Coordinates of C-alpha atoms in Angstrom, one line a residue:
Chain A
M1 CA 260.1 100.3 176.3
N2 CA 261.4 103.7 175.6
H3 CA 265.4 104.1 175.7
S4 CA 265.3 106.3 178.5
E5 CA 264.1 103.9 180.8
E6 CA 267.4 101.6 180.6
H7 CA 269.3 104.5 181.5
H8 CA 268.3 107.5 183.5
P9 CA 269.5 110.6 181.9
N10 CA 271.7 113.5 182.7
P11 CA 269.5 116.5 184.3
K12 CA 271.7 118.5 182.7
M13 CA 269.7 117.2 179.7
V14 CA 266.9 117.3 177.8
P15 CA 266.5 113.8 176.8
R16 CA 266.6 113.0 173.0
T17 CA 263.4 112.0 171.3
E18 CA 263.3 108.5 169.5
E19 CA 263.8 110.0 166.1
E20 CA 266.1 111.8 166.8
I21 CA 267.9 108.8 168.0
A22 CA 267.2 106.9 165.5
N23 CA 268.5 110.0 162.6
I24 CA 271.9 109.9 164.4
V25 CA 272.2 106.2 165.1
K26 CA 271.3 105.5 161.5
R27 CA 274.7 108.2 160.2
L28 CA 276.6 106.8 162.8
K29 CA 275.7 103.2 161.2
R30 CA 276.5 104.2 157.6
I31 CA 280.1 105.3 159.3
E32 CA 280.6 102.1 161.0
G33 CA 280.0 100.8 157.4
Q34 CA 282.5 103.0 155.9
V35 CA 285.4 101.9 158.4
R36 CA 284.8 98.5 157.9
G37 CA 285.3 99.4 153.9
V38 CA 288.4 101.4 154.7
Q39 CA 289.7 97.8 156.4
K40 CA 288.8 95.6 153.3
M41 CA 290.6 98.7 151.1
V42 CA 293.8 97.9 153.6
E43 CA 293.5 93.9 153.2
D44 CA 293.1 94.4 149.3
N45 CA 296.5 96.6 149.4
R46 CA 294.6 99.7 147.7
Y47 CA 296.8 102.5 146.6
C48 CA 296.7 104.7 149.8
I49 CA 295.5 108.2 148.2
D50 CA 292.5 106.1 148.1
I51 CA 292.2 105.0 151.3
L52 CA 293.3 108.5 152.7
I53 CA 290.4 110.1 150.8
Q54 CA 287.9 107.5 152.0
I55 CA 290.0 108.3 156.2
S56 CA 289.3 111.8 155.2
A57 CA 286.2 111.8 153.9
I58 CA 284.8 109.0 157.4
E59 CA 286.9 111.7 159.8
A60 CA 284.6 114.7 157.0
A61 CA 280.7 112.7 158.3
L62 CA 282.2 112.3 162.1
H63 CA 282.7 115.7 162.2
K64 CA 279.3 116.6 161.0
V65 CA 277.5 114.3 163.4
G66 CA 279.1 116.2 166.4
L67 CA 278.1 119.4 165.0
H68 CA 274.7 118.4 164.9
L69 CA 274.7 117.2 168.5
L70 CA 276.7 119.5 169.6
E71 CA 274.2 122.3 168.1
R72 CA 271.2 120.3 169.7
H73 CA 273.0 120.6 172.8
V74 CA 273.3 124.3 172.9
R75 CA 269.8 124.5 171.5
H76 CA 268.5 122.5 174.4
C77 CA 270.5 121.9 177.5
V78 CA 272.7 124.7 177.4
A79 CA 270.0 127.2 176.8
K80 CA 267.7 125.3 179.6
A81 CA 270.9 125.6 181.7
I82 CA 271.0 129.5 181.0
R83 CA 267.3 130.1 182.0
E84 CA 268.0 128.2 184.7
G85 CA 270.5 130.3 186.1
N86 CA 273.3 127.3 186.0
G87 CA 275.0 128.6 182.9
D88 CA 278.6 128.8 184.4
E89 CA 279.2 124.9 184.2
S90 CA 277.2 124.0 181.0
I91 CA 279.6 126.9 179.1
Q92 CA 282.6 125.7 180.2
E93 CA 281.7 122.0 179.5
L94 CA 280.5 123.4 175.9
M95 CA 284.2 125.5 175.5
T96 CA 285.8 122.2 176.5
V97 CA 284.0 120.5 173.7
I98 CA 284.5 123.3 171.2
N99 CA 288.2 123.1 172.0
Q100 CA 288.5 119.7 171.4
F101 CA 286.3 119.7 167.9
S102 CA 288.6 122.4 166.4
K103 CA 291.9 121.5 167.0
Chain B
M1 CA 297.1 83.8 149.5
N2 CA 298.2 86.8 149.8
H3 CA 295.9 89.6 149.9
S4 CA 297.4 91.3 146.6
E5 CA 296.9 88.6 144.6
E6 CA 293.2 89.1 144.8
H7 CA 293.8 92.6 143.8
H8 CA 296.3 94.1 141.8
P9 CA 297.7 97.2 143.8
N10 CA 298.5 99.6 141.4
P11 CA 301.5 100.4 140.1
K12 CA 302.6 103.4 141.6
M13 CA 302.2 101.6 145.2
V14 CA 304.9 99.9 147.4
P15 CA 302.8 96.9 148.3
R16 CA 302.1 96.6 151.8
T17 CA 303.1 93.4 154.1
E18 CA 301.3 91.4 155.8
E19 CA 301.9 92.8 159.2
E20 CA 301.8 96.2 158.0
I21 CA 297.9 95.4 157.5
A22 CA 297.2 93.5 160.1
N23 CA 298.6 96.6 162.2
I24 CA 296.1 98.9 160.4
V25 CA 293.0 96.7 160.6
K26 CA 293.1 96.5 164.2
R27 CA 293.5 100.0 164.6
L28 CA 290.0 99.9 162.3
K29 CA 288.6 97.4 163.8
R30 CA 288.7 99.3 166.9
I31 CA 287.6 102.4 166.1
E32 CA 284.7 100.2 164.7
G33 CA 284.0 98.8 167.9
Q34 CA 284.5 103.0 169.2
V35 CA 281.5 103.9 166.6
R36 CA 279.1 101.4 167.8
G37 CA 280.0 102.3 171.2
V38 CA 278.9 105.9 170.1
Q39 CA 275.6 104.6 168.7
K40 CA 275.0 102.5 172.0
M41 CA 275.8 105.9 174.0
V42 CA 273.1 108.0 171.7
E43 CA 270.4 105.3 172.4
D44 CA 270.9 105.2 176.1
N45 CA 270.3 108.9 176.0
R46 CA 273.6 109.7 177.4
Y47 CA 274.6 113.5 177.9
C48 CA 275.6 114.8 174.8
I49 CA 279.0 115.8 176.4
D50 CA 279.6 112.3 177.3
I51 CA 279.2 111.5 173.2
L52 CA 280.7 114.8 172.3
I53 CA 284.1 113.8 173.5
Q54 CA 283.7 110.2 172.6
I55 CA 283.1 111.6 168.7
S56 CA 286.1 113.5 168.9
A57 CA 288.3 110.6 170.3
I58 CA 287.4 108.4 167.6
E59 CA 288.3 111.6 164.9
A60 CA 291.4 111.7 166.6
A61 CA 292.3 107.7 166.1
L62 CA 291.0 107.9 162.9
H63 CA 293.0 110.9 161.8
K64 CA 296.0 109.1 163.4
V65 CA 295.9 106.0 161.2
G66 CA 295.3 108.6 158.3
L67 CA 298.8 110.4 158.9
H68 CA 300.6 106.9 159.6
L69 CA 299.0 105.6 156.1
L70 CA 300.7 109.1 154.7
E71 CA 303.6 109.1 156.6
R72 CA 303.9 105.3 154.9
H73 CA 303.0 106.2 151.2
V74 CA 305.9 109.3 151.1
R75 CA 308.3 107.0 152.5
H76 CA 307.6 104.8 150.0
C77 CA 305.3 105.4 146.9
V78 CA 306.5 108.9 146.8
A79 CA 309.8 108.1 147.3
K80 CA 309.7 105.9 144.3
A81 CA 307.9 108.0 141.9
I82 CA 311.0 110.5 142.8
R83 CA 313.7 108.5 142.0
E84 CA 312.5 106.8 139.1
G85 CA 311.5 110.4 138.0
N86 CA 307.9 110.9 138.0
G87 CA 307.5 112.7 141.5
D88 CA 305.3 115.9 140.2
E89 CA 302.1 113.6 139.5
S90 CA 302.9 111.9 143.3
I91 CA 303.7 115.0 144.9
Q92 CA 300.2 116.7 143.1
E93 CA 298.3 113.6 144.4
L94 CA 299.8 113.6 148.2
M95 CA 299.2 117.4 148.0
T96 CA 295.4 116.6 147.4
V97 CA 295.4 114.6 150.6
I98 CA 297.6 116.9 153.0
N99 CA 294.6 119.7 151.7
Q100 CA 291.9 117.6 153.3
F101 CA 293.8 116.2 156.2
S102 CA 295.0 119.5 157.2
K103 CA 291.2 121.0 156.8
Chain C
M1 CA 287.2 158.9 175.1
N2 CA 285.9 155.3 175.7
H3 CA 286.3 153.3 172.4
S4 CA 282.8 152.5 172.3
E5 CA 281.7 156.0 171.6
E6 CA 283.9 156.3 168.5
H7 CA 281.3 152.9 167.7
H8 CA 278.0 152.0 167.7
P9 CA 278.0 148.4 169.7
N10 CA 275.8 146.2 168.4
P11 CA 273.0 146.3 170.9
K12 CA 273.1 142.2 170.5
M13 CA 276.3 143.2 172.4
V14 CA 277.5 143.0 175.7
P15 CA 280.6 145.6 175.1
R16 CA 284.2 144.5 175.9
T17 CA 285.8 146.4 179.4
E18 CA 288.5 148.5 178.7
E19 CA 290.8 145.7 179.9
E20 CA 289.4 143.2 178.5
I21 CA 289.8 145.6 174.6
A22 CA 293.7 145.9 176.0
N23 CA 294.2 142.3 176.9
I24 CA 293.1 141.3 173.2
V25 CA 294.6 143.5 171.4
K26 CA 298.0 143.1 172.8
R27 CA 298.0 139.6 171.7
L28 CA 296.9 140.5 168.4
K29 CA 299.8 143.2 167.9
R30 CA 302.0 140.3 169.1
I31 CA 300.3 138.2 166.7
E32 CA 301.1 140.9 164.3
G33 CA 304.5 140.8 164.8
Q34 CA 305.2 137.1 164.0
V35 CA 304.2 137.7 160.8
R36 CA 306.3 140.5 160.2
G37 CA 309.0 137.8 161.3
V38 CA 307.8 135.3 158.8
Q39 CA 307.9 138.2 156.2
K40 CA 311.7 138.7 157.6
M41 CA 312.6 134.8 157.5
V42 CA 311.0 134.5 153.6
E43 CA 313.0 137.5 152.7
D44 CA 315.9 135.5 154.3
N45 CA 316.0 132.6 152.2
R46 CA 315.5 130.9 155.9
Y47 CA 314.6 127.4 155.3
C48 CA 311.5 126.1 154.6
I49 CA 310.4 123.8 157.9
D50 CA 311.6 126.6 159.8
I51 CA 309.3 129.0 158.3
L52 CA 306.3 126.2 158.0
I53 CA 307.2 125.2 162.4
Q54 CA 306.3 129.5 162.9
I55 CA 303.3 130.0 160.5
S56 CA 301.8 126.4 162.4
A57 CA 302.4 128.2 165.8
I58 CA 300.8 131.8 164.4
E59 CA 298.0 129.9 163.3
A60 CA 297.6 128.6 166.8
A61 CA 297.8 131.7 168.7
L62 CA 295.5 133.6 166.8
H63 CA 292.8 130.2 167.0
K64 CA 293.6 130.9 171.0
V65 CA 293.0 134.4 170.1
G66 CA 289.0 133.3 168.7
L67 CA 288.7 130.7 170.8
H68 CA 288.7 133.3 174.1
L69 CA 286.5 135.5 172.0
L70 CA 284.1 132.6 171.2
E71 CA 284.0 132.0 174.9
R72 CA 283.6 135.5 176.0
H73 CA 281.4 136.0 173.2
V74 CA 278.9 132.6 175.2
R75 CA 279.2 133.8 178.6
H76 CA 278.2 137.4 177.6
C77 CA 275.9 137.9 174.2
V78 CA 274.3 134.8 173.6
A79 CA 273.6 134.0 177.1
K80 CA 271.9 137.3 177.2
A81 CA 270.2 136.7 174.3
I82 CA 268.3 133.3 176.0
R83 CA 267.7 134.7 179.1
E84 CA 265.8 137.6 176.7
G85 CA 264.0 134.4 174.6
N86 CA 266.4 135.4 171.8
G87 CA 268.3 132.5 171.7
D88 CA 267.8 130.9 168.5
E89 CA 269.2 134.1 166.3
S90 CA 271.9 133.6 168.3
I91 CA 272.7 130.3 168.7
Q92 CA 272.4 129.9 165.0
E93 CA 275.2 133.1 164.1
L94 CA 277.1 130.5 167.3
M95 CA 277.1 127.7 165.2
T96 CA 278.5 129.3 161.9
V97 CA 281.3 130.2 163.8
I98 CA 281.7 127.2 165.8
N99 CA 281.8 126.0 162.1
Q100 CA 284.4 127.1 160.4
F101 CA 286.8 127.6 163.9
S102 CA 286.4 123.8 163.6
K103 CA 287.3 123.4 159.5
Chain D
M1 CA 322.0 142.3 147.0
N2 CA 320.4 139.0 146.8
H3 CA 319.1 138.4 149.8
S4 CA 320.7 134.8 150.4
E5 CA 323.8 136.5 150.7
E6 CA 322.8 138.0 154.0
H7 CA 322.2 135.2 155.1
H8 CA 323.1 131.5 153.8
P9 CA 320.4 129.0 153.0
N10 CA 320.1 125.5 154.6
P11 CA 321.9 123.3 152.5
K12 CA 319.2 121.1 152.4
M13 CA 317.5 124.2 150.8
V14 CA 317.0 124.8 147.4
P15 CA 316.7 128.5 147.3
R16 CA 314.0 130.5 146.4
T17 CA 314.3 132.8 143.3
E18 CA 313.2 136.9 144.0
E19 CA 309.7 136.2 142.8
E20 CA 308.5 133.3 144.7
I21 CA 309.9 135.8 148.1
A22 CA 308.0 138.4 146.8
N23 CA 304.7 136.7 145.8
I24 CA 304.7 135.0 150.0
V25 CA 305.9 138.3 151.2
K26 CA 303.3 140.0 149.8
R27 CA 300.3 137.4 150.9
L28 CA 301.7 137.8 154.5
K29 CA 302.0 141.7 154.0
R30 CA 298.2 141.3 153.6
I31 CA 297.4 139.2 156.6
E32 CA 299.3 141.7 158.7
G33 CA 296.8 144.3 157.7
Q34 CA 294.1 142.1 158.3
V35 CA 295.2 141.5 162.0
R36 CA 295.7 145.3 162.4
G37 CA 292.3 145.3 160.8
V38 CA 291.1 143.0 163.7
Q39 CA 292.8 145.0 166.2
K40 CA 291.0 148.2 165.1
M41 CA 287.3 146.0 165.4
V42 CA 288.0 145.0 169.1
E43 CA 289.0 148.2 169.9
D44 CA 285.9 149.6 168.0
N45 CA 283.6 147.0 170.3
R46 CA 282.2 145.3 166.9
Y47 CA 280.3 142.4 167.2
C48 CA 282.3 139.5 168.4
I49 CA 280.6 137.2 165.6
D50 CA 282.5 139.6 162.9
I51 CA 285.1 139.7 164.6
L52 CA 285.3 135.8 165.2
I53 CA 284.5 135.8 161.3
Q54 CA 287.4 137.9 160.4
I55 CA 289.6 135.7 162.5
S56 CA 288.7 132.6 160.7
A57 CA 289.1 134.6 157.5
I58 CA 293.1 134.9 158.7
E59 CA 293.8 131.9 159.7
A60 CA 292.0 130.4 156.4
A61 CA 294.7 132.6 154.5
L62 CA 297.8 131.7 156.2
H63 CA 297.2 128.2 156.2
K64 CA 297.0 128.2 152.4
V65 CA 300.4 129.9 152.4
G66 CA 301.7 127.4 154.7
L67 CA 300.2 124.9 152.3
H68 CA 301.8 127.0 149.6
L69 CA 305.4 126.7 151.1
L70 CA 304.6 122.7 152.1
E71 CA 304.3 122.3 148.8
R72 CA 307.1 124.1 147.1
H73 CA 309.3 122.7 149.8
V74 CA 308.6 119.0 148.9
R75 CA 309.1 119.6 145.7
H76 CA 312.5 121.0 145.6
C77 CA 314.1 120.2 148.9
V78 CA 312.7 116.8 149.6
A79 CA 312.4 115.7 146.0
K80 CA 316.5 117.0 146.1
A81 CA 316.9 115.2 149.3
I82 CA 315.1 111.7 148.2
R83 CA 317.5 112.1 145.0
E84 CA 320.4 112.1 147.1
G85 CA 319.8 109.2 149.1
N86 CA 319.4 111.1 152.4
G87 CA 315.2 111.1 152.2
D88 CA 314.7 109.8 155.9
E89 CA 315.4 112.9 157.4
S90 CA 313.6 114.9 155.2
I91 CA 311.3 113.1 155.8
Q92 CA 310.8 113.4 159.2
E93 CA 310.8 116.9 159.0
L94 CA 308.1 117.0 156.1
M95 CA 305.7 114.7 158.4
T96 CA 306.3 116.8 161.9
V97 CA 305.1 119.4 160.0
I98 CA 302.4 117.7 158.4
N99 CA 301.1 117.0 161.7
Q100 CA 301.2 120.2 163.3
F101 CA 299.4 121.7 159.7
S102 CA 297.0 118.9 159.8
K103 CA 295.6 119.4 164.2

């Protein structure tokens, strides 16, 4: 069963392919594992600096996944909205996210 | 068995109490759960903006855990190093982490 | 003489109005003044924390001008490029800037 | 006349040397010039992407001056406060600034 059938994608959205989904989920699973790794470091009373460097690396990896999704969103969903004359709402949404991502 | 016995903490470090460890691990487990939640959103082909807002929230939560650990490190380990006359190395480490955290 | 006559704007660009130019320049002049203010604080050997808080405020003000220009760019130049079928290059440029702004 | 005589430095502070003051002011003057440069780019209706890249570069230069001052503050003022047993207030101030700088 295709993922989308479980859930009706937002009409503004250009659905992701199975391949796109698998790639992003793989990266998120690695991040999930890294977060568990930091839990272990804390439990082992590892030196704070080592833990902080690892947390910073996870933040960077998560940020990259976000930028990947953001670019995909601009290329597909925002471009579609603009071509269909519905650019305003889509650009407003985009700026809200860019604002959060660039804090 | 105290966590530290499994692992000899770095001599530069003021070991965390069991309570401190439990508090940080609890926050990290919540973040781990949120990362799994985003995987589900991607698999369900949820709208990119909703996913991006969630990723941004996880980044913020992770960043807060980092700042919490950073403050604890300054109050305990860095202060100890400075009092014992070993401030230079400790401050160098601190600046490396501050640099990464403030990117 | 209209500003643009001194300088032939990039064909990809929807030129700014005089009003838009005046508004952005006003904000940048304020920032310029704030930077001079910090120079004075340093020369007066003011406490580092006071100076750091002021530098952080200037960074935030500059960042806001950047986001303002970014939104204007998306609404006008990027939307125009997408409508005219030249979205790819424009989106590539946009992502380069978003990447830098969200470091 | 030494800068400090014009202004009684905060007792928590280890006053900057003339050389330190000159180095930081020089960097800030360069940033001031760059901000004026962006004003000119806006007045000349230069392409938004070129302006945004320049704004991002100024933010980075300003951030570096901030980190330079932060390190100097930790090495001198915070270390002094800790050695004199007044670490708490100084560390609280430091975390406030680190928090702002790492937004």
